[in-house]
């Protein structure tokens, strides 16, 4: 869908206001016959230069393009176009970009949006402009909770699923006392709250914690505080380069290997690759995707690798899945009208290499299986990207917050 507005407004811009005024029925018909500007346009908005660039960034653009190519670059007889921008982890900038895209670029859907502050800001712009928001790279559950929108969809993972999988497993394995090191913005606060909840539910306790800014240059003092508390588990409630730094510094200061375990509450394949298995071995993590799960994941990941030189992160694979499902919904609706498309996105099952049996709920949460995995030892690995082994599958119905508990106004 192009720049939003009625047929009459678009016709007036073309000098045909008289026709629209005399024949209003034709205006209604034209409005239903979208794509109105002869193109379906998707924007990929993410971090292309900061702490999340490796796990999101250009890889997400490639993944979205792969989804478009599955449709031969066209839906409903018109081309699918793509634009992309760096939000620089700034919520205000993210909101401004999407507002401009909707008003001036004719963007119909926005995908990825790592950084929960940016994601929640874009959710509000999407609500106002009726732009479909395909949130993949951010995790705050408020997106499908009190901040839910008819036009907002959450793919891949969220803080509830991450915390439930990893915290429960570690407490059951003897990690009863925790100290959390938390990145100080919406994502970290949400993941910290969910981690505390599931640690307690499993019979453990978080005895303390400390906060750091996004992109912290040094985390050693926080790690030493955690070590001094003599807890069983040091929870790394951050992501991207911040998590990599924490794991490296824990090894440098002799915290690992040792009696204390590190819990990486959100760590990606690229982070494990950057750390190397000497440092990362034994880490437990929860993820929504791994390239070597089955033949379908291996086939898609091989194609992604051929374009990027790396295996995909959970975010990359999730962007592909979300964009692919959006385009399926446009086809099924016979239009890119956002109200018709959002209804089809909820009605259609998700069936792809990322989520073979995914379901989109009324609150916009795409429910799919999650995976508790562990970083291999160097001896177990058979190649550069052979980094993880499956511990157990977490069924989607178990992994995600129950629909009734989210306080989403869309849920009756």
Short mmCIF file of C-alpha atoms in Angstrom, two decimals:
data_model
loop_
_atom_site.label_atom_id
_atom_site.label_comp_id
_atom_site.label_asym_id
_atom_site.label_seq_id
_atom_site.Cartn_x
_atom_site.Cartn_y
_atom_site.Cartn_z
CA UNK A 1 0.00 0.00 0.00
CA UNK A 2 1.30 3.45 -0.81
CA UNK A 3 0.80 6.70 1.06
CA UNK A 4 -2.29 6.13 3.20
CA UNK A 5 -5.45 8.02 2.41
CA UNK A 6 -8.77 7.72 0.63
CA UNK A 7 -9.17 7.25 -3.12
CA UNK A 8 -10.65 10.74 -3.32
CA UNK A 9 -7.52 12.29 -1.82
CA UNK A 10 -5.29 10.45 -4.24
CA UNK A 11 -7.57 11.33 -7.13
CA UNK A 12 -7.57 14.98 -6.15
CA UNK A 13 -3.81 14.97 -6.20
CA UNK A 14 -4.11 13.81 -9.80
CA UNK A 15 -6.63 16.48 -10.68
CA UNK A 16 -9.66 14.16 -10.62
CA UNK A 17 -11.51 15.38 -7.53
CA UNK A 18 -14.65 16.10 -9.56
CA UNK A 19 -14.95 12.45 -10.61
CA UNK A 20 -14.56 11.28 -7.01
CA UNK A 21 -17.21 13.72 -5.81
CA UNK A 22 -19.75 12.76 -8.46
CA UNK A 23 -19.10 9.01 -8.29
CA UNK A 24 -18.37 8.14 -4.64
CA UNK A 25 -19.16 4.47 -5.29
CA UNK A 26 -16.20 4.32 -7.64
CA UNK A 27 -14.03 5.72 -4.84
CA UNK A 28 -15.02 2.81 -2.61
CA UNK A 29 -14.24 0.32 -5.37
CA UNK A 30 -10.84 1.86 -6.02
CA UNK A 31 -10.05 1.81 -2.30
CA UNK A 32 -10.74 -1.92 -2.21
CA UNK A 33 -8.60 -2.55 -5.30
CA UNK A 34 -5.26 -2.00 -3.59
CA UNK A 35 -2.24 -2.08 -3.91
CA UNK A 36 -3.21 1.50 -4.62
CA UNK A 37 0.12 2.81 -5.83
CA UNK A 38 1.06 -0.28 -7.82
CA UNK A 39 3.63 -1.60 -5.33
CA UNK A 40 3.84 -3.37 -1.98
CA UNK A 41 6.68 -1.83 -0.01
CA UNK A 42 8.45 -3.34 3.00
CA UNK A 43 10.87 -1.45 5.23
CA UNK A 44 13.58 -3.20 7.26
CA UNK A 45 14.44 -1.04 10.26
CA UNK A 46 17.25 -2.14 12.53
CA UNK A 47 20.70 -1.62 14.00
CA UNK A 48 23.22 -1.48 11.16
CA UNK A 49 26.12 0.07 13.07
CA UNK A 50 25.82 -0.69 16.80
CA UNK A 51 25.81 -3.56 19.29
CA UNK A 52 23.11 -5.52 17.43
CA UNK A 53 24.44 -5.10 13.88
CA UNK A 54 25.88 -8.63 13.67
CA UNK A 55 22.70 -10.38 14.78
CA UNK A 56 20.37 -8.07 12.83
CA UNK A 57 21.71 -5.45 10.42
CA UNK A 58 22.34 -6.31 6.79
CA UNK A 59 21.58 -9.97 7.45
CA UNK A 60 17.95 -9.08 8.11
CA UNK A 61 17.77 -7.19 4.82
CA UNK A 62 19.11 -10.27 3.03
CA UNK A 63 16.60 -12.51 4.83
CA UNK A 64 13.69 -10.23 3.93
CA UNK A 65 14.83 -10.19 0.32
CA UNK A 66 14.91 -13.99 0.32
CA UNK A 67 11.28 -14.00 1.43
CA UNK A 68 10.34 -11.58 -1.36
CA UNK A 69 12.11 -13.79 -3.89
CA UNK A 70 9.93 -16.73 -2.82
CA UNK A 71 7.10 -14.76 -4.47
CA UNK A 72 9.22 -13.96 -7.53
CA UNK A 73 9.26 -10.35 -6.34
CA UNK A 74 5.54 -9.79 -6.95
CA UNK A 75 2.19 -10.14 -5.18
CA UNK A 76 -1.26 -9.41 -6.61
CA UNK A 77 0.38 -8.60 -9.93
CA UNK A 78 2.52 -5.75 -8.59
CA UNK A 79 6.20 -5.61 -7.55
CA UNK A 80 7.37 -5.88 -3.96
CA UNK A 81 9.85 -3.13 -3.12
CA UNK A 82 12.18 -2.87 -0.11
CA UNK A 83 13.74 0.00 1.78
CA UNK A 84 15.96 -0.12 4.87
CA UNK A 85 17.35 2.22 7.50
CA UNK A 86 19.52 2.24 10.64
CA UNK A 87 17.54 3.27 13.73
CA UNK A 88 20.79 3.55 15.75
CA UNK A 89 19.01 2.09 18.78
CA UNK A 90 17.18 5.39 19.23
CA UNK A 91 13.41 5.08 19.81
CA UNK A 92 12.73 8.65 18.66
CA UNK A 93 14.67 8.11 15.46
CA UNK A 94 12.92 4.78 14.86
CA UNK A 95 9.49 6.38 15.23
CA UNK A 96 10.43 9.28 12.95
CA UNK A 97 11.72 6.97 10.22
CA UNK A 98 8.54 4.89 10.20
CA UNK A 99 6.33 7.98 10.23
CA UNK A 100 8.20 9.32 7.19
CA UNK A 101 8.09 5.94 5.48
CA UNK A 102 4.32 5.74 5.96
CA UNK A 103 3.59 9.31 4.88
CA UNK A 104 6.12 9.80 2.08
CA UNK A 105 7.49 6.44 0.95
CA UNK A 106 4.34 4.35 0.88
CA UNK A 107 5.75 1.67 3.20
CA UNK A 108 3.13 -0.95 4.06
CA UNK A 109 5.03 -3.07 6.58
CA UNK A 110 8.10 -2.58 8.79
CA UNK A 111 10.20 -5.57 9.83
CA UNK A 112 12.86 -6.48 12.43
CA UNK A 113 13.26 -3.48 14.85
CA UNK A 114 15.75 -4.79 17.44
CA UNK A 115 15.84 -2.77 20.68
CA UNK A 116 12.63 -2.91 22.69
CA UNK A 117 12.44 0.84 23.16
CA UNK A 118 12.52 1.31 19.39
CA UNK A 119 10.04 -1.52 18.87
CA UNK A 120 7.49 -0.03 21.28
CA UNK A 121 7.88 3.42 19.72
CA UNK A 122 7.28 1.99 16.25
CA UNK A 123 4.25 0.09 17.55
CA UNK A 124 2.54 3.41 18.32
CA UNK A 125 3.35 4.87 14.90
CA UNK A 126 2.07 1.69 13.28
CA UNK A 127 -1.15 1.99 15.24
CA UNK A 128 -1.66 5.61 14.11
CA UNK A 129 -0.74 5.10 10.46
CA UNK A 130 -2.10 1.54 10.06
CA UNK A 131 1.33 0.28 9.09
CA UNK A 132 1.92 -3.43 9.72
CA UNK A 133 4.73 -3.90 12.27
CA UNK A 134 6.64 -7.20 12.09
CA UNK A 135 8.72 -7.08 15.27
CA UNK A 136 11.45 -9.73 15.30
CA UNK A 137 14.66 -8.46 16.88
CA UNK A 138 13.24 -7.05 20.12
CA UNK A 139 11.84 -8.94 23.09
CA UNK A 140 9.64 -6.88 25.45
CA UNK A 141 6.34 -8.67 26.07
CA UNK A 142 4.50 -5.36 26.44
CA UNK A 143 4.37 -5.34 22.62
CA UNK A 144 1.71 -8.06 22.74
CA UNK A 145 0.49 -7.10 26.20
CA UNK A 146 -0.86 -3.73 27.25
CA UNK A 147 0.74 -2.08 24.16
CA UNK A 148 -0.71 -4.54 21.64
CA UNK A 149 -2.08 -3.26 18.33
CA UNK A 150 -4.19 -4.76 15.54
CA UNK A 151 -1.25 -4.02 13.23
CA UNK A 152 1.56 -5.32 15.47
CA UNK A 153 2.99 -8.86 15.23
CA UNK A 154 5.76 -10.35 17.38
CA UNK A 155 7.96 -13.07 15.85
CA UNK A 156 10.91 -15.22 16.97
CA UNK A 157 11.09 -14.77 20.78
CA UNK A 158 10.26 -12.57 23.76
CA UNK A 159 11.49 -12.10 27.32
CA UNK A 160 8.92 -14.52 28.75
CA UNK A 161 10.04 -17.39 26.51
CA UNK A 162 13.74 -16.67 26.98
CA UNK A 163 13.55 -16.47 30.75
CA UNK A 164 11.29 -19.47 31.16
CA UNK A 165 13.51 -21.76 29.12
CA UNK A 166 16.93 -20.82 30.49
CA UNK A 167 16.12 -19.88 34.09
CA UNK A 168 13.98 -22.94 34.73
CA UNK A 169 16.64 -25.30 33.38
CA UNK A 170 19.47 -23.75 35.40
CA UNK A 171 17.56 -23.69 38.69
CA UNK A 172 16.53 -27.32 38.19
CA UNK A 173 20.23 -28.08 37.63
CA UNK A 174 21.15 -26.61 41.02
CA UNK A 175 21.51 -22.91 40.28
CA UNK A 176 19.40 -21.71 43.20
CA UNK A 177 20.91 -18.26 43.83
CA UNK A 178 21.33 -15.63 41.13
CA UNK A 179 22.83 -12.17 40.61
CA UNK A 180 21.73 -10.39 37.42
CA UNK A 181 23.73 -7.95 35.30
CA UNK A 182 21.11 -6.00 33.38
CA UNK A 183 21.27 -3.67 30.37
CA UNK A 184 19.48 -0.48 31.39
CA UNK A 185 16.60 -0.03 28.96
CA UNK A 186 13.19 -1.55 28.22
CA UNK A 187 14.49 -4.92 27.04
CA UNK A 188 16.75 -5.45 30.04
CA UNK A 189 14.10 -4.43 32.54
CA UNK A 190 11.52 -6.76 30.98
CA UNK A 191 13.91 -9.71 30.76
CA UNK A 192 15.11 -9.12 34.33
CA UNK A 193 11.53 -9.18 35.62
CA UNK A 194 10.73 -12.38 33.73
CA UNK A 195 14.00 -14.01 34.85
CA UNK A 196 13.22 -13.27 38.50
CA UNK A 197 9.73 -14.71 38.04
CA UNK A 198 10.92 -18.01 36.60
CA UNK A 199 13.88 -18.37 38.94
CA UNK A 200 11.41 -18.04 41.84
CA UNK A 201 8.88 -20.37 40.23
CA UNK A 202 11.54 -23.07 39.93
CA UNK A 203 12.57 -22.68 43.58
CA UNK A 204 15.49 -20.24 43.31
CA UNK A 205 16.04 -16.58 44.18
CA UNK A 206 17.72 -13.55 42.58
CA UNK A 207 19.62 -12.00 45.50
CA UNK A 208 20.84 -8.86 43.75
CA UNK A 209 21.73 -7.14 40.52
CA UNK A 210 23.30 -4.16 38.80
CA UNK A 211 22.67 -2.19 35.61
CA UNK A 212 24.83 -0.98 32.74
CA UNK A 213 24.19 1.20 29.67
CA UNK A 214 23.69 -0.25 26.20
CA UNK A 215 27.08 -0.72 24.57
CA UNK A 216 29.03 -0.61 27.83
CA UNK A 217 32.83 -0.39 27.33
CA UNK A 218 33.61 -2.36 30.51
CA UNK A 219 31.60 -4.75 32.68
CA UNK A 220 34.39 -6.05 34.91
CA UNK A 221 33.29 -4.21 38.06
CA UNK A 222 29.76 -5.61 37.79
CA UNK A 223 31.09 -9.12 37.24
CA UNK A 224 33.33 -8.83 40.29
CA UNK A 225 30.35 -7.65 42.37
CA UNK A 226 28.45 -10.74 41.26
CA UNK A 227 31.42 -12.99 42.02
CA UNK A 228 31.70 -11.51 45.51
CA UNK A 229 28.10 -12.44 46.27
CA UNK A 230 29.07 -16.12 45.81
CA UNK A 231 25.85 -16.90 43.92
CA UNK A 232 25.36 -20.05 41.91
CA UNK A 233 24.47 -18.21 38.70
CA UNK A 234 25.43 -14.85 37.23
CA UNK A 235 22.60 -13.85 34.90
CA UNK A 236 23.67 -11.85 31.85
CA UNK A 237 20.47 -9.95 31.15
CA UNK A 238 21.69 -8.21 28.01
CA UNK A 239 22.39 -9.13 24.40
CA UNK A 240 24.69 -8.69 21.44
CA UNK A 241 28.11 -7.17 22.02
CA UNK A 242 27.29 -6.54 25.69
CA UNK A 243 26.89 -10.28 26.32
CA UNK A 244 30.05 -11.09 24.38
CA UNK A 245 32.00 -8.59 26.48
CA UNK A 246 30.61 -10.01 29.73
CA UNK A 247 31.53 -13.59 28.85
CA UNK A 248 35.05 -12.57 27.75
CA UNK A 249 35.68 -10.54 30.89
CA UNK A 250 34.33 -13.29 33.12
CA UNK A 251 37.00 -15.56 31.67
CA UNK A 252 39.70 -12.89 31.98
CA UNK A 253 38.95 -12.38 35.68
CA UNK A 254 38.85 -16.10 36.41
CA UNK A 255 35.14 -16.22 37.15
CA UNK A 256 34.82 -18.91 34.51
CA UNK A 257 35.62 -21.68 34.58
CA UNK A 258 34.72 -21.88 38.24
CA UNK A 259 31.96 -22.76 40.65
CA UNK A 260 29.68 -20.00 39.34
CA UNK A 261 27.73 -20.50 36.11
CA UNK A 262 27.00 -17.81 33.56
CA UNK A 263 23.43 -17.64 32.27
CA UNK A 264 23.26 -15.84 28.93
CA UNK A 265 19.58 -14.93 28.87
CA UNK A 266 19.73 -13.83 25.22
CA UNK A 267 22.71 -14.93 23.18
CA UNK A 268 22.87 -15.53 19.46
CA UNK A 269 24.83 -17.84 17.20
CA UNK A 270 27.01 -14.94 16.05
CA UNK A 271 27.90 -14.19 19.68
CA UNK A 272 28.96 -17.80 20.32
CA UNK A 273 30.98 -17.69 17.10
CA UNK A 274 32.70 -14.47 18.18
CA UNK A 275 33.49 -15.86 21.63
CA UNK A 276 34.76 -19.23 20.42
CA UNK A 277 33.88 -22.49 22.12
CA UNK A 278 36.84 -22.29 24.51
CA UNK A 279 35.03 -19.40 26.22
CA UNK A 280 31.41 -20.29 25.45
CA UNK A 281 31.37 -24.06 26.01
CA UNK A 282 28.63 -25.24 28.33
CA UNK A 283 26.51 -22.08 28.11
CA UNK A 284 22.79 -22.85 28.21
CA UNK A 285 20.53 -20.69 26.07
CA UNK A 286 17.02 -20.55 24.72
CA UNK A 287 16.48 -19.81 21.04
CA UNK A 288 13.74 -19.92 18.45
CA UNK A 289 16.00 -21.14 15.64
CA UNK A 290 19.24 -22.97 14.92
CA UNK A 291 20.55 -23.59 11.44
CA UNK A 292 21.28 -27.29 12.03
CA UNK A 293 17.95 -28.41 13.48
CA UNK A 294 16.67 -30.30 10.44
CA UNK A 295 16.89 -30.53 6.66
CA UNK A 296 14.68 -27.49 6.07
CA UNK A 297 16.72 -25.24 8.39
CA UNK A 298 19.96 -26.48 6.86
CA UNK A 299 18.78 -25.87 3.30
CA UNK A 300 17.60 -22.32 3.97
CA UNK A 301 20.65 -21.50 6.07
CA UNK A 302 22.99 -22.73 3.33
CA UNK A 303 21.39 -20.28 0.91
CA UNK A 304 21.70 -17.49 3.47
CA UNK A 305 25.34 -18.42 4.05
CA UNK A 306 25.98 -18.23 0.32
CA UNK A 307 24.93 -14.59 0.35
CA UNK A 308 26.41 -13.43 3.65
CA UNK A 309 29.29 -15.73 4.57
CA UNK A 310 27.70 -16.54 7.92
CA UNK A 311 24.96 -18.76 9.25
CA UNK A 312 21.74 -16.92 10.18
CA UNK A 313 20.86 -15.70 13.63
CA UNK A 314 17.42 -16.31 15.12
CA UNK A 315 16.58 -12.73 14.07
CA UNK A 316 17.60 -13.27 10.46
CA UNK A 317 15.51 -16.43 10.18
CA UNK A 318 12.61 -14.74 11.97
CA UNK A 319 12.64 -11.77 9.59
CA UNK A 320 12.39 -14.15 6.65
CA UNK A 321 9.44 -15.94 8.28
CA UNK A 322 7.59 -12.75 9.24
CA UNK A 323 7.96 -11.12 5.81
CA UNK A 324 7.00 -14.37 4.07
CA UNK A 325 3.85 -14.66 6.20
CA UNK A 326 2.97 -11.01 5.55
CA UNK A 327 3.16 -11.53 1.80
CA UNK A 328 1.04 -14.69 2.09
CA UNK A 329 -1.54 -12.62 3.97
CA UNK A 330 -1.55 -9.94 1.25
CA UNK A 331 -2.18 -12.61 -1.37
CA UNK A 332 -4.94 -14.22 0.69
CA UNK A 333 -6.60 -10.86 1.35
CA UNK A 334 -6.42 -9.86 -2.32
CA UNK A 335 -5.30 -6.42 -1.17
CA UNK A 336 -2.65 -4.74 0.95
CA UNK A 337 -5.28 -2.87 2.95
CA UNK A 338 -3.87 -3.15 6.49
CA UNK A 339 -7.15 -4.15 8.13
CA UNK A 340 -7.69 -6.98 5.67
CA UNK A 341 -4.05 -8.09 5.89
CA UNK A 342 -3.86 -8.12 9.68
CA UNK A 343 -6.96 -10.33 9.77
CA UNK A 344 -5.38 -12.78 7.33
CA UNK A 345 -2.12 -12.82 9.27
CA UNK A 346 -4.04 -14.05 12.30
CA UNK A 347 -6.15 -16.49 10.30
CA UNK A 348 -3.39 -18.18 8.31
CA UNK A 349 -1.11 -20.79 9.89
CA UNK A 350 2.63 -20.12 9.77
CA UNK A 351 4.33 -22.95 7.92
CA UNK A 352 7.98 -22.45 6.98
CA UNK A 353 11.46 -23.58 7.98
CA UNK A 354 11.39 -21.24 11.00
CA UNK A 355 7.99 -22.26 12.37
CA UNK A 356 6.53 -25.35 10.69
CA UNK A 357 3.42 -25.19 12.89
CA UNK A 358 3.25 -21.56 13.97
CA UNK A 359 0.04 -19.84 15.09
CA UNK A 360 -0.59 -16.08 15.27
CA UNK A 361 -2.74 -15.22 18.29
CA UNK A 362 -5.22 -12.39 18.72
CA UNK A 363 -2.58 -10.36 20.58
CA UNK A 364 -0.16 -10.60 17.63
CA UNK A 365 2.17 -13.13 19.26
CA UNK A 366 3.39 -15.80 16.82
CA UNK A 367 3.54 -18.96 18.91
CA UNK A 368 6.06 -21.62 17.89
CA UNK A 369 8.40 -24.11 19.51
CA UNK A 370 11.50 -22.82 21.29
CA UNK A 371 14.71 -24.76 21.89
CA UNK A 372 16.87 -25.10 24.99
CA UNK A 373 20.40 -25.52 23.67
CA UNK A 374 23.93 -25.72 24.98
CA UNK A 375 27.19 -24.50 23.50
CA UNK A 376 29.36 -27.44 22.48
CA UNK A 377 32.85 -28.14 23.69
CA UNK A 378 35.62 -27.63 21.14
CA UNK A 379 35.98 -31.41 20.90
CA UNK A 380 32.30 -31.85 20.05
CA UNK A 381 32.28 -29.31 17.22
CA UNK A 382 32.79 -30.55 13.67
CA UNK A 383 33.07 -27.17 11.93
CA UNK A 384 33.14 -23.39 12.20
CA UNK A 385 29.38 -23.00 12.74
CA UNK A 386 28.73 -26.32 14.50
CA UNK A 387 28.36 -24.60 17.86
CA UNK A 388 25.19 -25.75 19.61
CA UNK A 389 23.49 -28.98 20.63
CA UNK A 390 19.82 -29.45 21.41
CA UNK A 391 18.92 -30.11 25.04
CA UNK A 392 15.15 -30.15 24.62
CA UNK A 393 12.28 -28.76 22.59
CA UNK A 394 10.00 -26.35 24.48
CA UNK A 395 6.51 -26.56 22.92
CA UNK A 396 5.11 -23.18 21.90
CA UNK A 397 2.12 -23.50 24.21
CA UNK A 398 4.55 -23.93 27.10
CA UNK A 399 7.12 -21.39 25.99
CA UNK A 400 4.94 -18.28 25.63
CA UNK A 401 2.87 -16.28 28.08
CA UNK A 402 -0.75 -17.44 28.16
CA UNK A 403 -3.02 -15.22 26.08
CA UNK A 404 -5.24 -14.43 29.06
CA UNK A 405 -2.32 -13.09 31.12
CA UNK A 406 -1.10 -10.40 28.74
CA UNK A 407 -3.70 -7.68 29.32
CA UNK A 408 -3.93 -7.04 25.58
CA UNK A 409 -7.04 -4.94 24.85
CA UNK A 410 -7.62 -6.98 21.67
CA UNK A 411 -8.26 -10.14 23.69
CA UNK A 412 -11.86 -10.49 24.76
#
